[in-house]
Structures are given as C-alpha cells and as structure tokens.
Amino acid sequence: MRSVIDILDLSVEELDELIKCACDIIDHPEKYAKACEGKQLATLFYEPSTRTRMSFESAMHYLGGNVITMAGAANSSVSKGESVADTIRVVSGYVDIIAIRHPNEGAALVAADYTMVPVINGGDGGHFHPTQTLADLLTIYKEKGHLDNLTIGLCGDLKYGRTVHSLIAAMSRYSGIKFVLISPEELRCPEYVFDGKDRNNFEETVSLEEAMPKLDILYMTRIQKERFDCEETYMRLKDSYILTPDKLETAKKDMIVMHPLPRVNEISVAVDDDPRAVYIKQTLYGRYMRMALILKLLKEAEEGKEVKRDYGEVYVNKYFCKNPVCITQHEQELKHKAVIKNGRVKCLYCDHDID
Ligand code: NCD
C-alpha cells in the first residue's frame, strides 16, 4: 500500500504512467466506468474546497465507486477535539481509499502514518498539494505537448501557495525547466522548496511585466488570505498582480495561462476569452488525473504492494519543530520527527528548518 502526500512519492516514470492512463480515460471513458465497483472513497476535508473535493468525488463516481464525505471540521468530532490519528484509524476501517485536506502542514503525513488504506493529500496548509500538480502536469502535457524545455513563471503568493511548492518539486525533475518566481518580497518561496535543486534554474523577480516575454507558461496564484497572521499585510499585498489583456500583449503567442483556482481578482475576467487561458480546462484535467491515481493506488493495495518513501534516518523526539502551523504544534501527543537534508535539520512533517 502507498499514500501520496508529496508529489515526490511518485517517480517521474509513474507520473508519465498516470498521464498516459488519464489520456486513455479521456479517450475511452466507458472502459473505466466500472473499474472501482464496490470500492469506497472517503473525502475528509477540514478546510474549504470546491474543485479538489468535488473532482475526487466525481472521479470516484466516474470509476463506478462510492463516496462518503466529511466536509468541514465543524460538523464532525474534530470539533470535539478528535485527533487526525484517531479520525484516520476509524475512517480507514470504513473505506478503501481516503483523500484528506487539512489546514496544518504535515497533517496528511500523520494520516498516512495511522491509516490502513491509501491516503492522498488534498492540501496540507501552505505546504503541498500533489493532486493539483497532477492536474497541472496533464494540462501542460495536453496544451504544450511536452513536459521538458519550458520556462515557467509562477506569480503571486509563492510563500503560502501550496500548489506552487508541489509544482516546482514535480517540474524540477524534467529536463530544461527554468522557473521565474514572481512575487512581492514578503511572499517569496520558502527555502525548503529549493532543497536539492539547482538554484541556477530559478530567477526571482517582483516584476510580472519584465518576466512576461520569456514565459512558456504563466501560473497565476491567489494571495492566500487565510494563511496571513496580519490582516494589514494581506490588504497591502492582495492586489500585487492583476493579469489583464494588455499585460498579455508582450507574452508569447503560444504561452498558456494557468491558475489552480479559485481566483479572486488576480486574473481579470477579460482574459478568459484569450485562447491562452487554460485554467477552466485545467480543472477538468484534474478529474482525469485523480481517476488515474485512485486506480493506481487501489490496484497496488489489492496486490498487497508496499511502497514506502525512504526518508533516510528519522530522529524521533530529538529535535522539536516550532513552525506554528505544523501539525505537531496542534496535536500535542504527536512525536516530533526530524531528518537531515543538505546538512540542515528539518521537520519531517512540514519541511521547515529546526534550529
Ligand atoms: C488551491 C488550494 O486549495 O491550494 N485550490 C485548489 O485546490 N484548486 C489554490 C487556492 O486555494 O488558492
């Protein structure tokens, strides 16, 4: 059995396999209509969601399976103080596969530690969002025809934007990829995102105008209001970038504009008619990739295949994470786990440095 918490839980070969499977599902949906008959998915969403939860649920229905859901912590025993570990131990007894979204970084990894069935991370705080990346990869493959030799501009909230962190992790493994990171100073990518990567492939700028002509892909993101501790900072930064048709004039004719959605106002609706705007299609691609992933994980579980990520040596309760949004800060009984990466001690759950 395997869980997918980080996009790195899947090898490049497996990503290519998932893309191939998703393309086959697009061409021959009838072949898959009963593929998950008798199987159940639970969607455990402790945070708001439209696309991710509904596309997981729609994916399972299109595979002929069933879905049970917990949408929002307020209506469940979470509001009584139940831990992620206990919830997962119970829910994984009811179903065959679980998709989880949680506001705390590392919560999905905790779920993976306690589950009896595969767990898929549907977003853990501002950390990772691997299935959005699957949607993004299929979008790039379908719209650009390849996943290598591309210059990708990521624009907006690169600090809290979990979709950006997972997309960089995935795309860094393909050849000839350059990233242009476009953000206000305060919202630059966290350091852990660059771990093990060649810094020469990254350029950081505050200017979208300056970056525009170089890009093959422009990936816009929302400023993540809910993750700011200070309303005033959010108010100051919220309109940092607004993409309008005139700003696209200097862009390549075949550039594509992506966005994980929801958009607030960072892409003007006037851009929607531009043939380069692919963000609505991107949401549809997400369902096909989630179908492919559910199929793969359920097949592996049925075959009894054990796939565990090798983190190297894990130090338990030796180093203590202080990241206030890490799950270890919210569930006191959890053991702290740390690994050493590039000579630095990091929390296994949230990837933040521990000093
Ligand atoms: C994103 C998320 O939740 O991280 N949305 C999504 O899953 N499609 C992006 C966002 O909320 O800004």
mmCIF file of C-alpha atoms and ligand atoms in Angstrom:
data_model
loop_
_atom_site.group_PDB
_atom_site.id
_atom_site.type_symbol
_atom_site.label_atom_id
_atom_site.label_comp_id
_atom_site.label_asym_id
_atom_site.label_seq_id
_atom_site.Cartn_x
_atom_site.Cartn_y
_atom_site.Cartn_z
ATOM 1 C CA MET A 1 0.000 0.000 0.000
ATOM 2 C CA ARG A 2 1.142 3.527 -0.569
ATOM 3 C CA SER A 3 -0.041 7.026 0.240
ATOM 4 C CA VAL A 4 0.632 10.119 -1.847
ATOM 5 C CA ILE A 5 1.469 13.008 0.453
ATOM 6 C CA ASP A 6 4.138 14.741 -1.571
ATOM 7 C CA ILE A 7 4.448 14.656 -5.369
ATOM 8 C CA LEU A 8 7.862 13.067 -4.737
ATOM 9 C CA ASP A 9 6.027 9.964 -3.543
ATOM 10 C CA LEU A 10 5.595 9.285 -7.274
ATOM 11 C CA SER A 11 8.568 8.734 -9.577
ATOM 12 C CA VAL A 12 8.821 10.507 -12.944
ATOM 13 C CA GLU A 13 8.015 7.178 -14.641
ATOM 14 C CA GLU A 14 4.887 6.905 -12.507
ATOM 15 C CA LEU A 15 3.859 10.471 -13.356
ATOM 16 C CA ASP A 16 4.240 9.628 -17.039
ATOM 17 C CA GLU A 17 2.205 6.452 -16.496
ATOM 18 C CA LEU A 18 -0.572 8.442 -14.771
ATOM 19 C CA ILE A 19 -0.638 10.928 -17.643
ATOM 20 C CA LYS A 20 -0.894 8.064 -20.125
ATOM 21 C CA CYS A 21 -3.717 6.499 -18.130
ATOM 22 C CA ALA A 22 -5.558 9.858 -17.849
ATOM 23 C CA CYS A 23 -5.296 10.321 -21.634
ATOM 24 C CA ASP A 24 -6.743 6.856 -22.143
ATOM 25 C CA ILE A 25 -9.595 7.689 -19.739
ATOM 26 C CA ILE A 26 -10.305 10.858 -21.757
ATOM 27 C CA ASP A 27 -10.428 8.839 -24.997
ATOM 28 C CA HIS A 28 -12.256 5.759 -23.660
ATOM 29 C CA PRO A 29 -14.220 6.678 -20.513
ATOM 30 C CA GLU A 30 -16.504 3.645 -20.930
ATOM 31 C CA LYS A 31 -13.572 1.279 -20.305
ATOM 32 C CA TYR A 32 -13.263 2.663 -16.776
ATOM 33 C CA ALA A 33 -16.923 3.075 -15.841
ATOM 34 C CA LYS A 34 -16.926 0.043 -13.533
ATOM 35 C CA ALA A 35 -13.238 -0.078 -12.624
ATOM 36 C CA CYS A 36 -13.892 0.733 -8.951
ATOM 37 C CA GLU A 37 -17.215 -1.014 -8.479
ATOM 38 C CA GLY A 38 -17.640 -1.969 -4.821
ATOM 39 C CA LYS A 39 -14.873 0.398 -3.682
ATOM 40 C CA GLN A 40 -15.335 3.413 -1.431
ATOM 41 C CA LEU A 41 -13.540 6.722 -1.190
ATOM 42 C CA ALA A 42 -13.749 8.986 1.863
ATOM 43 C CA THR A 43 -13.111 12.685 1.399
ATOM 44 C CA LEU A 44 -12.040 14.174 4.724
ATOM 45 C CA PHE A 45 -11.898 17.906 4.227
ATOM 46 C CA TYR A 46 -11.057 20.051 7.254
ATOM 47 C CA GLU A 47 -10.692 23.123 5.021
ATOM 48 C CA PRO A 48 -12.924 24.675 2.345
ATOM 49 C CA SER A 49 -12.731 23.260 -1.155
ATOM 50 C CA THR A 50 -14.766 23.194 -4.336
ATOM 51 C CA ARG A 51 -12.608 21.689 -7.075
ATOM 52 C CA THR A 52 -10.405 19.310 -5.147
ATOM 53 C CA ARG A 53 -13.127 17.619 -3.134
ATOM 54 C CA MET A 54 -15.681 17.544 -5.923
ATOM 55 C CA SER A 55 -13.217 16.327 -8.515
ATOM 56 C CA PHE A 56 -12.124 13.491 -6.198
ATOM 57 C CA GLU A 57 -15.756 12.585 -5.663
ATOM 58 C CA SER A 58 -16.619 12.940 -9.325
ATOM 59 C CA ALA A 59 -13.545 10.840 -10.203
ATOM 60 C CA MET A 60 -14.706 8.007 -7.924
ATOM 61 C CA HIS A 61 -18.256 8.154 -9.320
ATOM 62 C CA TYR A 62 -16.924 8.014 -12.901
ATOM 63 C CA LEU A 63 -14.993 4.889 -11.882
ATOM 64 C CA GLY A 64 -18.195 3.272 -10.614
ATOM 65 C CA GLY A 65 -17.221 3.537 -6.927
ATOM 66 C CA ASN A 66 -18.923 5.127 -3.918
ATOM 67 C CA VAL A 67 -18.053 8.142 -1.820
ATOM 68 C CA ILE A 68 -18.573 9.156 1.794
ATOM 69 C CA THR A 69 -17.584 12.623 2.855
ATOM 70 C CA MET A 70 -16.717 14.832 5.782
ATOM 71 C CA ALA A 71 -16.830 18.379 4.532
ATOM 72 C CA GLY A 72 -15.764 20.823 7.211
ATOM 73 C CA ALA A 73 -14.471 20.153 10.683
ATOM 74 C CA ALA A 74 -17.411 21.887 12.374
ATOM 75 C CA ASN A 75 -19.863 19.053 11.692
ATOM 76 C CA SER A 76 -17.624 16.222 12.840
ATOM 77 C CA SER A 77 -15.940 15.005 16.021
ATOM 78 C CA VAL A 78 -12.980 17.193 15.104
ATOM 79 C CA SER A 79 -14.972 19.971 16.782
ATOM 80 C CA LYS A 80 -14.863 17.836 19.972
ATOM 81 C CA GLY A 81 -11.073 17.701 19.756
ATOM 82 C CA GLU A 82 -10.540 14.386 17.967
ATOM 83 C CA SER A 83 -7.040 13.999 16.545
ATOM 84 C CA VAL A 84 -6.169 13.301 12.905
ATOM 85 C CA ALA A 85 -4.637 9.984 14.007
ATOM 86 C CA ASP A 86 -7.853 8.772 15.689
ATOM 87 C CA THR A 87 -10.066 10.012 12.860
ATOM 88 C CA ILE A 88 -7.962 8.215 10.271
ATOM 89 C CA ARG A 89 -7.806 4.989 12.281
ATOM 90 C CA VAL A 90 -11.595 4.951 12.286
ATOM 91 C CA VAL A 91 -12.327 6.168 8.743
ATOM 92 C CA SER A 92 -9.737 3.887 7.161
ATOM 93 C CA GLY A 93 -11.744 0.996 8.571
ATOM 94 C CA TYR A 94 -14.814 2.158 6.640
ATOM 95 C CA VAL A 95 -13.362 2.745 3.170
ATOM 96 C CA ASP A 96 -10.752 1.643 0.627
ATOM 97 C CA ILE A 97 -9.048 4.993 -0.002
ATOM 98 C CA ILE A 98 -9.025 8.453 1.610
ATOM 99 C CA ALA A 99 -8.427 11.979 0.312
ATOM 100 C CA ILE A 100 -7.654 14.470 3.079
ATOM 101 C CA ARG A 101 -7.280 18.257 3.235
ATOM 102 C CA HIS A 102 -6.190 19.945 6.450
ATOM 103 C CA PRO A 103 -5.099 23.466 7.461
ATOM 104 C CA ASN A 104 -1.967 22.243 9.255
ATOM 105 C CA GLU A 105 1.244 21.431 7.440
ATOM 106 C CA GLY A 106 2.150 17.768 7.760
ATOM 107 C CA ALA A 107 -1.368 16.602 8.721
ATOM 108 C CA ALA A 108 -1.599 14.361 5.652
ATOM 109 C CA LEU A 109 1.657 12.656 6.608
ATOM 110 C CA VAL A 110 0.253 11.990 10.074
ATOM 111 C CA ALA A 111 -2.797 10.470 8.377
ATOM 112 C CA ALA A 112 -0.502 8.269 6.272
ATOM 113 C CA ASP A 113 1.219 7.060 9.471
ATOM 114 C CA TYR A 114 -2.045 5.829 11.009
ATOM 115 C CA THR A 115 -4.088 4.642 8.047
ATOM 116 C CA MET A 116 -4.952 1.121 6.942
ATOM 117 C CA VAL A 117 -5.748 2.254 3.363
ATOM 118 C CA PRO A 118 -4.025 4.609 0.880
ATOM 119 C CA VAL A 119 -4.221 8.301 1.796
ATOM 120 C CA ILE A 120 -3.999 11.114 -0.754
ATOM 121 C CA ASN A 121 -3.044 14.613 0.327
ATOM 122 C CA GLY A 122 -5.584 17.127 -0.986
ATOM 123 C CA GLY A 123 -3.618 20.026 0.530
ATOM 124 C CA ASP A 124 -1.921 20.409 3.941
ATOM 125 C CA GLY A 125 -1.833 24.072 4.928
ATOM 126 C CA GLY A 126 0.566 26.102 2.820
ATOM 127 C CA HIS A 127 2.794 23.071 2.300
ATOM 128 C CA PHE A 128 1.923 20.659 -0.518
ATOM 129 C CA HIS A 129 -0.905 19.856 -2.915
ATOM 130 C CA PRO A 130 0.228 16.913 -5.057
ATOM 131 C CA THR A 131 -3.037 16.194 -6.864
ATOM 132 C CA GLN A 132 -3.297 19.797 -8.060
ATOM 133 C CA THR A 133 0.137 19.162 -9.527
ATOM 134 C CA LEU A 134 -1.190 16.079 -11.296
ATOM 135 C CA ALA A 135 -3.867 18.302 -12.850
ATOM 136 C CA ASP A 136 -1.188 20.837 -13.762
ATOM 137 C CA LEU A 137 1.059 18.222 -15.376
ATOM 138 C CA LEU A 138 -1.722 16.886 -17.572
ATOM 139 C CA THR A 139 -2.662 20.450 -18.523
ATOM 140 C CA ILE A 140 0.911 21.235 -19.550
ATOM 141 C CA TYR A 141 1.258 17.960 -21.431
ATOM 142 C CA LYS A 142 -2.032 18.385 -23.299
ATOM 143 C CA GLU A 143 -1.631 22.089 -24.038
ATOM 144 C CA LYS A 144 2.119 22.290 -24.717
ATOM 145 C CA GLY A 145 2.705 18.713 -25.929
ATOM 146 C CA HIS A 146 5.685 18.039 -23.644
ATOM 147 C CA LEU A 147 6.908 18.483 -20.079
ATOM 148 C CA ASP A 148 10.508 19.476 -20.749
ATOM 149 C CA ASN A 149 12.307 22.588 -22.033
ATOM 150 C CA LEU A 150 9.843 25.107 -20.649
ATOM 151 C CA THR A 151 10.152 28.417 -18.856
ATOM 152 C CA ILE A 152 7.508 28.573 -16.171
ATOM 153 C CA GLY A 153 6.536 31.811 -14.457
ATOM 154 C CA LEU A 154 4.910 31.339 -11.052
ATOM 155 C CA CYS A 155 3.246 34.514 -9.918
ATOM 156 C CA GLY A 156 1.587 35.704 -6.706
ATOM 157 C CA ASP A 157 1.699 34.107 -3.281
ATOM 158 C CA LEU A 158 4.672 31.781 -3.546
ATOM 159 C CA LYS A 159 5.079 31.621 0.222
ATOM 160 C CA TYR A 160 1.742 30.091 1.183
ATOM 161 C CA GLY A 161 0.702 28.775 -2.250
ATOM 162 C CA ARG A 162 0.979 25.009 -1.756
ATOM 163 C CA THR A 163 0.212 24.290 -5.422
ATOM 164 C CA VAL A 164 3.390 26.172 -6.366
ATOM 165 C CA HIS A 165 5.554 24.150 -3.970
ATOM 166 C CA SER A 166 4.372 20.831 -5.382
ATOM 167 C CA LEU A 167 4.571 22.034 -8.994
ATOM 168 C CA ILE A 168 8.201 23.122 -8.559
ATOM 169 C CA ALA A 169 9.042 19.758 -6.970
ATOM 170 C CA ALA A 170 7.479 17.906 -9.904
ATOM 171 C CA MET A 171 8.717 20.027 -12.804
ATOM 172 C CA SER A 172 12.284 20.222 -11.453
ATOM 173 C CA ARG A 173 12.621 16.557 -12.348
ATOM 174 C CA TYR A 174 12.100 17.177 -16.075
ATOM 175 C CA SER A 175 14.973 18.486 -18.192
ATOM 176 C CA GLY A 176 15.412 22.027 -19.437
ATOM 177 C CA ILE A 177 12.947 23.576 -16.978
ATOM 178 C CA LYS A 178 13.539 27.176 -15.877
ATOM 179 C CA PHE A 179 11.432 28.892 -13.238
ATOM 180 C CA VAL A 180 10.749 32.598 -12.966
ATOM 181 C CA LEU A 181 9.385 33.257 -9.476
ATOM 182 C CA ILE A 182 7.335 36.446 -9.487
ATOM 183 C CA SER A 183 6.186 37.670 -6.071
ATOM 184 C CA PRO A 184 6.345 40.512 -3.597
ATOM 185 C CA GLU A 185 9.392 40.308 -1.312
ATOM 186 C CA GLU A 186 7.231 39.104 1.640
ATOM 187 C CA LEU A 187 5.704 36.242 -0.368
ATOM 188 C CA ARG A 188 8.799 34.570 -1.793
ATOM 189 C CA CYS A 189 9.024 30.767 -1.879
ATOM 190 C CA PRO A 190 10.076 29.150 1.403
ATOM 191 C CA GLU A 191 13.658 27.884 1.439
ATOM 192 C CA TYR A 192 12.725 24.191 1.643
ATOM 193 C CA VAL A 193 11.252 24.381 -1.857
ATOM 194 C CA PHE A 194 14.795 24.831 -3.243
ATOM 195 C CA ASP A 195 16.247 21.836 -1.362
ATOM 196 C CA GLY A 196 18.357 19.689 -3.637
ATOM 197 C CA LYS A 197 17.621 21.874 -6.693
ATOM 198 C CA ASP A 198 19.982 23.785 -8.948
ATOM 199 C CA ARG A 199 19.479 27.453 -7.976
ATOM 200 C CA ASN A 200 20.630 28.453 -11.488
ATOM 201 C CA ASN A 201 17.284 27.253 -12.809
ATOM 202 C CA PHE A 202 15.442 29.823 -10.683
ATOM 203 C CA GLU A 203 15.133 33.530 -11.223
ATOM 204 C CA GLU A 204 13.279 35.685 -8.671
ATOM 205 C CA THR A 205 11.655 38.991 -9.554
ATOM 206 C CA VAL A 206 8.864 41.276 -8.398
ATOM 207 C CA SER A 207 8.003 42.331 -11.949
ATOM 208 C CA LEU A 208 5.436 40.385 -13.956
ATOM 209 C CA GLU A 209 5.939 42.755 -16.910
ATOM 210 C CA GLU A 210 9.643 42.009 -17.023
ATOM 211 C CA ALA A 211 9.109 38.242 -16.853
ATOM 212 C CA MET A 212 6.227 38.015 -19.337
ATOM 213 C CA PRO A 213 8.065 37.819 -22.717
ATOM 214 C CA LYS A 214 10.243 34.888 -21.547
ATOM 215 C CA LEU A 215 7.470 32.599 -20.412
ATOM 216 C CA ASP A 216 6.012 29.460 -21.965
ATOM 217 C CA ILE A 217 3.656 29.094 -19.011
ATOM 218 C CA LEU A 218 2.312 31.722 -16.646
ATOM 219 C CA TYR A 219 0.950 30.125 -13.463
ATOM 220 C CA MET A 220 -1.034 32.715 -11.529
ATOM 221 C CA THR A 221 -1.969 32.185 -7.876
ATOM 222 C CA ARG A 222 -4.278 33.736 -5.326
ATOM 223 C CA ILE A 223 -2.875 35.621 -2.352
ATOM 224 C CA GLN A 224 -3.765 33.117 0.404
ATOM 225 C CA LYS A 225 -5.747 35.373 2.727
ATOM 226 C CA GLU A 226 -6.484 32.633 5.268
ATOM 227 C CA ARG A 227 -2.781 31.980 5.927
ATOM 228 C CA PHE A 228 -1.764 35.529 6.933
ATOM 229 C CA ASP A 229 -1.474 36.342 10.632
ATOM 230 C CA CYS A 230 -1.797 40.022 9.859
ATOM 231 C CA GLU A 231 -4.817 41.418 8.014
ATOM 232 C CA GLU A 232 -2.942 44.624 7.265
ATOM 233 C CA THR A 233 -0.191 42.783 5.370
ATOM 234 C CA TYR A 234 -2.811 40.900 3.374
ATOM 235 C CA MET A 235 -4.591 44.159 2.493
ATOM 236 C CA ARG A 236 -1.313 45.659 1.313
ATOM 237 C CA LEU A 237 -0.368 42.659 -0.836
ATOM 238 C CA LYS A 238 -3.693 41.402 -2.103
ATOM 239 C CA ASP A 239 -3.666 43.265 -5.402
ATOM 240 C CA SER A 240 0.050 42.830 -6.132
ATOM 241 C CA TYR A 241 -0.624 41.241 -9.512
ATOM 242 C CA ILE A 242 -3.692 41.538 -11.692
ATOM 243 C CA LEU A 243 -3.425 39.965 -15.121
ATOM 244 C CA THR A 244 -5.274 41.941 -17.785
ATOM 245 C CA PRO A 245 -5.386 41.553 -21.598
ATOM 246 C CA ASP A 246 -2.977 44.470 -22.145
ATOM 247 C CA LYS A 247 -0.342 42.795 -19.943
ATOM 248 C CA LEU A 248 -0.539 39.745 -22.203
ATOM 249 C CA GLU A 249 0.481 41.768 -25.245
ATOM 250 C CA THR A 250 4.178 41.095 -24.660
ATOM 251 C CA ALA A 251 3.618 37.367 -23.995
ATOM 252 C CA LYS A 252 4.448 34.602 -26.453
ATOM 253 C CA LYS A 253 1.547 33.747 -28.748
ATOM 254 C CA ASP A 254 1.606 30.145 -27.539
ATOM 255 C CA MET A 255 2.147 30.863 -23.840
ATOM 256 C CA ILE A 256 -0.522 29.318 -21.625
ATOM 257 C CA VAL A 257 -2.072 30.945 -18.562
ATOM 258 C CA MET A 258 -2.785 28.518 -15.724
ATOM 259 C CA HIS A 259 -4.309 29.021 -12.260
ATOM 260 C CA PRO A 260 -5.302 26.357 -9.711
ATOM 261 C CA LEU A 261 -8.399 28.467 -8.895
ATOM 262 C CA PRO A 262 -10.262 29.908 -7.078
ATOM 263 C CA ARG A 263 -9.274 33.274 -8.492
ATOM 264 C CA VAL A 264 -10.111 36.355 -6.529
ATOM 265 C CA ASN A 265 -9.090 39.186 -8.805
ATOM 266 C CA GLU A 266 -5.584 38.235 -9.939
ATOM 267 C CA ILE A 267 -6.863 37.388 -13.429
ATOM 268 C CA SER A 268 -9.347 39.811 -14.905
ATOM 269 C CA VAL A 269 -12.381 38.067 -16.446
ATOM 270 C CA ALA A 270 -11.486 39.835 -19.712
ATOM 271 C CA VAL A 271 -8.574 37.359 -20.021
ATOM 272 C CA ASP A 272 -10.961 34.381 -20.087
ATOM 273 C CA ASP A 273 -11.620 34.732 -23.828
ATOM 274 C CA ASP A 274 -7.923 34.692 -24.702
ATOM 275 C CA PRO A 275 -7.114 31.276 -26.241
ATOM 276 C CA ARG A 276 -4.044 31.155 -23.980
ATOM 277 C CA ALA A 277 -6.243 30.984 -20.862
ATOM 278 C CA VAL A 278 -6.492 27.293 -19.910
ATOM 279 C CA TYR A 279 -7.498 27.493 -16.232
ATOM 280 C CA ILE A 280 -11.000 26.134 -16.698
ATOM 281 C CA LYS A 281 -9.741 23.203 -18.782
ATOM 282 C CA GLN A 282 -7.149 22.639 -16.043
ATOM 283 C CA THR A 283 -9.956 21.829 -13.563
ATOM 284 C CA LEU A 284 -11.303 19.144 -15.913
ATOM 285 C CA TYR A 285 -7.886 17.598 -16.399
ATOM 286 C CA GLY A 286 -7.748 17.335 -12.595
ATOM 287 C CA ARG A 287 -10.584 14.846 -12.517
ATOM 288 C CA TYR A 288 -8.905 12.548 -15.058
ATOM 289 C CA MET A 289 -5.628 12.555 -13.155
ATOM 290 C CA ARG A 290 -7.419 11.847 -9.885
ATOM 291 C CA MET A 291 -9.178 8.912 -11.586
ATOM 292 C CA ALA A 292 -5.807 7.603 -12.747
ATOM 293 C CA LEU A 293 -4.319 7.997 -9.267
ATOM 294 C CA ILE A 294 -7.237 6.310 -7.472
ATOM 295 C CA LEU A 295 -6.998 3.396 -9.918
ATOM 296 C CA LYS A 296 -3.266 3.038 -9.379
ATOM 297 C CA LEU A 297 -3.366 3.183 -5.570
ATOM 298 C CA LEU A 298 -6.311 0.796 -5.270
ATOM 299 C CA LYS A 299 -4.653 -1.687 -7.633
ATOM 300 C CA GLU A 300 -1.437 -1.582 -5.613
ATOM 301 C CA ALA A 301 -3.356 -2.029 -2.353
ATOM 302 C CA GLU A 302 -5.216 -5.010 -3.801
ATOM 303 C CA GLU A 303 -1.947 -6.591 -4.898
ATOM 304 C CA GLY A 304 -0.569 -6.026 -1.399
ATOM 305 C CA LYS A 305 2.228 -3.900 -2.826
ATOM 306 C CA GLU A 306 4.046 -1.934 -0.095
ATOM 307 C CA VAL A 307 5.659 1.287 -1.261
ATOM 308 C CA LYS A 308 7.300 3.342 1.477
ATOM 309 C CA ARG A 309 9.237 6.523 0.864
ATOM 310 C CA ASP A 310 12.834 6.387 2.073
ATOM 311 C CA TYR A 311 13.496 9.493 4.161
ATOM 312 C CA GLY A 312 16.888 8.328 5.390
ATOM 313 C CA GLU A 313 17.446 8.361 9.143
ATOM 314 C CA VAL A 314 14.443 9.745 11.040
ATOM 315 C CA TYR A 315 15.116 11.261 14.503
ATOM 316 C CA VAL A 316 12.180 10.838 16.866
ATOM 317 C CA ASN A 317 11.699 13.384 19.674
ATOM 318 C CA LYS A 318 15.297 14.533 19.358
ATOM 319 C CA TYR A 319 14.594 17.806 17.524
ATOM 320 C CA PHE A 320 11.378 19.782 18.056
ATOM 321 C CA CYS A 321 9.606 21.700 15.279
ATOM 322 C CA LYS A 322 8.459 25.216 16.151
ATOM 323 C CA ASN A 323 6.627 26.104 12.941
ATOM 324 C CA PRO A 324 3.317 27.385 14.399
ATOM 325 C CA VAL A 325 1.259 25.862 11.574
ATOM 326 C CA CYS A 326 2.917 22.438 11.702
ATOM 327 C CA ILE A 327 0.572 19.664 12.836
ATOM 328 C CA THR A 328 2.985 18.845 15.678
ATOM 329 C CA GLN A 329 2.093 22.231 17.253
ATOM 330 C CA HIS A 330 -1.600 21.422 17.233
ATOM 331 C CA GLU A 331 -1.692 17.782 18.279
ATOM 332 C CA GLN A 332 0.460 17.612 21.380
ATOM 333 C CA GLU A 333 0.631 13.827 21.630
ATOM 334 C CA LEU A 334 2.386 13.502 18.224
ATOM 335 C CA LYS A 335 6.021 12.540 18.214
ATOM 336 C CA HIS A 336 8.310 15.094 16.591
ATOM 337 C CA LYS A 337 10.205 13.621 13.664
ATOM 338 C CA ALA A 338 13.222 15.179 12.005
ATOM 339 C CA VAL A 339 15.550 14.363 9.127
ATOM 340 C CA ILE A 340 18.819 15.862 7.996
ATOM 341 C CA LYS A 341 18.785 17.328 4.477
ATOM 342 C CA ASN A 342 21.704 19.225 2.954
ATOM 343 C CA GLY A 343 23.289 19.462 6.401
ATOM 344 C CA ARG A 344 20.184 21.068 7.950
ATOM 345 C CA VAL A 345 17.766 19.573 10.450
ATOM 346 C CA LYS A 346 14.205 19.607 9.094
ATOM 347 C CA CYS A 347 10.813 18.619 10.418
ATOM 348 C CA LEU A 348 9.676 15.511 8.566
ATOM 349 C CA TYR A 349 6.076 16.736 8.628
ATOM 350 C CA CYS A 350 6.329 20.339 7.403
ATOM 351 C CA ASP A 351 9.881 20.517 5.967
ATOM 352 C CA HIS A 352 10.718 23.644 7.940
ATOM 353 C CA ASP A 353 14.208 24.037 9.385
ATOM 354 C CA ILE A 354 14.593 23.231 13.056
ATOM 355 C CA ASP A 355 17.310 25.236 14.766
HETATM 356 C C1 NCD B 1 -5.809 25.720 -4.406
HETATM 357 C C2 NCD B 1 -5.628 25.253 -2.982
HETATM 358 O O1 NCD B 1 -6.587 24.920 -2.293
HETATM 359 O O2 NCD B 1 -4.478 25.208 -2.584
HETATM 360 N N1 NCD B 1 -7.031 25.406 -4.968
HETATM 361 C C3 NCD B 1 -7.257 24.150 -5.433
HETATM 362 O O3 NCD B 1 -7.086 23.166 -4.770
HETATM 363 N N2 NCD B 1 -7.653 24.050 -6.691
HETATM 364 C C4 NCD B 1 -5.408 27.138 -4.589
HETATM 365 C C5 NCD B 1 -6.000 28.188 -3.718
HETATM 366 O O4 NCD B 1 -6.799 27.940 -2.817
HETATM 367 O O5 NCD B 1 -5.637 29.345 -3.956
#
